[in-house]
Coordinates of C-alpha atoms in Angstrom, one line a residue:
M24 CA 0.4 6.1 -6.1
E25 CA 2.5 9.2 -5.5
G26 CA 1.4 12.7 -5.0
P27 CA 1.0 15.3 -2.3
G28 CA -1.0 14.2 0.7
A29 CA -1.6 15.4 4.3
G30 CA 1.5 15.5 6.4
G31 CA 3.7 15.0 3.4
R32 CA 2.3 11.5 2.8
P33 CA 1.6 10.5 -0.8
A34 CA -2.1 10.6 -1.7
V35 CA -4.1 7.6 -2.9
T36 CA -7.1 8.7 -4.8
L37 CA -10.3 7.0 -5.9
M38 CA -9.2 7.0 -9.5
E39 CA -6.0 5.2 -8.6
L40 CA -7.8 2.3 -7.1
Q41 CA -10.8 2.3 -9.5
G42 CA -10.5 -0.7 -11.8
K43 CA -7.1 -1.9 -10.4
R44 CA -6.7 -5.6 -9.9
V45 CA -5.9 -5.9 -6.2
V46 CA -5.0 -9.2 -4.5
V47 CA -5.6 -9.4 -0.7
I48 CA -3.7 -12.3 0.8
G49 CA -4.8 -13.6 4.1
L50 CA -8.4 -13.2 5.3
G51 CA -8.0 -12.5 8.9
A52 CA -9.6 -9.7 11.0
S53 CA -7.8 -6.7 9.4
N54 CA -8.1 -7.8 5.8
V55 CA -11.9 -8.3 5.7
P56 CA -12.5 -4.6 6.3
L57 CA -9.7 -3.9 3.8
V58 CA -11.5 -6.0 1.1
K59 CA -14.7 -4.0 1.7
Y60 CA -12.8 -0.7 1.5
L61 CA -11.1 -1.6 -1.7
L62 CA -14.4 -2.6 -3.2
K63 CA -15.9 0.7 -2.2
K64 CA -13.1 2.4 -4.1
G65 CA -13.8 0.4 -7.2
A66 CA -10.9 -2.1 -7.1
R67 CA -11.3 -5.5 -8.7
V68 CA -10.5 -7.6 -5.6
V69 CA -9.1 -11.1 -5.5
A70 CA -9.0 -12.6 -2.0
A71 CA -6.7 -15.5 -1.1
D72 CA -6.1 -17.6 1.9
Q73 CA -4.4 -20.9 2.6
K74 CA -7.4 -22.1 4.5
P75 CA -10.3 -23.8 2.7
A76 CA -13.7 -22.1 2.7
A77 CA -15.0 -24.3 5.5
E78 CA -12.2 -23.0 7.9
L79 CA -12.6 -19.3 7.2
G80 CA -15.3 -18.9 9.9
E81 CA -16.5 -15.3 10.4
A82 CA -14.2 -13.9 7.6
G83 CA -15.8 -16.3 5.1
R84 CA -19.3 -15.3 6.2
A85 CA -18.4 -11.6 6.0
L86 CA -17.0 -12.0 2.4
A87 CA -19.9 -14.2 1.2
G88 CA -21.8 -12.6 -1.6
L89 CA -19.3 -9.8 -2.2
P90 CA -18.2 -9.3 -5.8
I91 CA -14.7 -10.7 -5.4
T92 CA -12.8 -13.7 -6.8
M93 CA -11.6 -16.1 -4.1
H94 CA -8.6 -18.5 -4.2
L95 CA -8.5 -20.7 -1.1
G96 CA -6.6 -23.8 0.1
R97 CA -3.8 -25.5 -1.7
D98 CA -1.9 -23.4 -4.2
Y99 CA -3.8 -20.3 -3.3
L100 CA -0.9 -18.0 -3.9
A101 CA -0.1 -19.3 -7.3
R102 CA -3.7 -19.1 -8.4
A103 CA -4.3 -15.6 -6.9
L104 CA -1.1 -14.2 -8.5
R105 CA -1.4 -16.1 -11.8
E106 CA -3.2 -13.2 -13.5
E107 CA -1.6 -9.8 -13.5
A108 CA -2.1 -8.2 -10.1
E109 CA -1.4 -4.4 -9.8
M110 CA -1.3 -4.4 -6.1
V111 CA -0.9 -7.0 -3.4
F112 CA -2.0 -6.6 0.2
L113 CA -0.3 -9.0 2.6
T114 CA -1.7 -10.0 5.9
P115 CA 0.6 -9.1 8.9
G116 CA 3.1 -11.7 9.8
M117 CA 3.1 -13.4 6.4
R118 CA 6.5 -14.5 5.0
K119 CA 7.6 -12.1 2.4
D120 CA 10.2 -14.5 0.8
L121 CA 7.8 -17.0 -0.7
P122 CA 8.6 -17.7 -4.4
E123 CA 5.2 -16.6 -5.7
L124 CA 5.6 -13.2 -3.9
K125 CA 9.2 -12.8 -5.1
A126 CA 8.1 -13.4 -8.7
A127 CA 5.3 -10.8 -8.4
R128 CA 7.7 -8.3 -6.8
E129 CA 10.1 -8.9 -9.8
R130 CA 7.2 -8.1 -12.2
G131 CA 6.8 -4.7 -10.5
V132 CA 3.7 -5.5 -8.4
Q133 CA 3.3 -3.0 -5.6
F134 CA 3.1 -4.6 -2.1
W135 CA 1.0 -3.0 0.7
S136 CA -0.6 -3.9 3.9
E137 CA -3.9 -2.7 5.4
M138 CA -1.9 -0.7 8.0
R139 CA 0.4 0.9 5.4
L140 CA -2.7 2.0 3.4
F141 CA -4.3 3.4 6.6
F142 CA -1.1 5.3 7.5
H143 CA -1.0 6.6 3.9
L144 CA -4.5 7.9 3.9
C145 CA -5.1 9.1 7.4
R146 CA -5.1 12.9 7.7
A147 CA -4.8 13.0 11.5
P148 CA -1.7 12.5 13.5
I149 CA -1.0 8.8 14.3
L150 CA 0.6 7.5 17.5
A151 CA 1.7 3.9 16.9
V152 CA 2.6 1.4 19.6
T153 CA 4.8 -1.6 18.8
G154 CA 6.5 -4.3 20.9
T155 CA 6.1 -7.8 22.1
S156 CA 3.9 -7.3 25.2
G157 CA 1.8 -4.6 26.7
K158 CA 0.6 -3.0 23.4
T159 CA -3.1 -3.3 24.2
T160 CA -2.8 -1.8 27.6
T161 CA -0.5 1.0 26.5
T162 CA -2.7 1.8 23.5
T163 CA -5.8 1.8 25.6
L164 CA -4.2 4.1 28.2
L165 CA -2.9 6.5 25.5
G166 CA -6.3 6.6 23.9
E167 CA -8.0 7.5 27.2
M168 CA -5.3 10.2 27.9
I169 CA -5.7 11.8 24.5
R170 CA -9.5 11.7 24.8
A171 CA -9.3 13.3 28.3
A172 CA -7.1 16.0 26.8
G173 CA -10.1 17.0 24.6
F174 CA -9.2 15.4 21.3
Q175 CA -11.6 13.3 19.1
T176 CA -9.8 10.0 19.4
Y177 CA -9.7 6.8 17.3
V178 CA -8.2 3.6 18.7
G179 CA -7.6 0.7 16.4
G180 CA -5.2 -2.0 15.2
N181 CA -5.4 -5.1 17.4
I182 CA -8.0 -3.5 19.6
G183 CA -11.5 -3.6 18.3
S184 CA -12.0 -3.2 14.6
P185 CA -9.5 -2.0 12.0
L186 CA -9.9 1.7 11.1
I187 CA -9.5 1.4 7.3
E188 CA -13.2 1.6 6.7
Q189 CA -13.4 4.9 8.7
V190 CA -10.2 6.5 7.4
E191 CA -12.0 9.1 5.2
E192 CA -14.2 10.1 8.1
I193 CA -11.4 10.8 10.5
P194 CA -10.9 14.6 10.6
P195 CA -7.4 16.1 10.5
E196 CA -7.7 17.5 14.0
A197 CA -8.4 14.1 15.6
R198 CA -5.8 11.8 17.0
V199 CA -5.4 8.2 16.0

């Protein structure tokens, strides 16, 4: 997954995701758009979550009918990682020290997150806000200030919808 990219970032190409077996663990708000993006790029997607199908709610409805394999409920990690995964995308906040994940890491599986992939692909400058409180307010204000300065602005993350599905449409001169 290495190569020259904008801003010195490695480039991920369509050919690199085409046909790869990618496991997406955790089917919350950010990983549903990620699943759709990976499918658009030709990845063979396996989606996994500790919740059973009946508890997935909107995420379950959004994924219904997509050409993916799903492993839900008890033993979801073991079942999802049983076959050779080439890449694993973890939901934010998931424990990284679980035995199934450790075993996959030892086999050389690449671990990513939706946000890491977005940072990797985005051609525009990114301003990131972290912390325990005030992120939404700070991000909203920064977005409005940058927009008022005349830049095409994209605000994402925990605000609105994840930007992964739009990443290729964001021009280099925009601000994210």
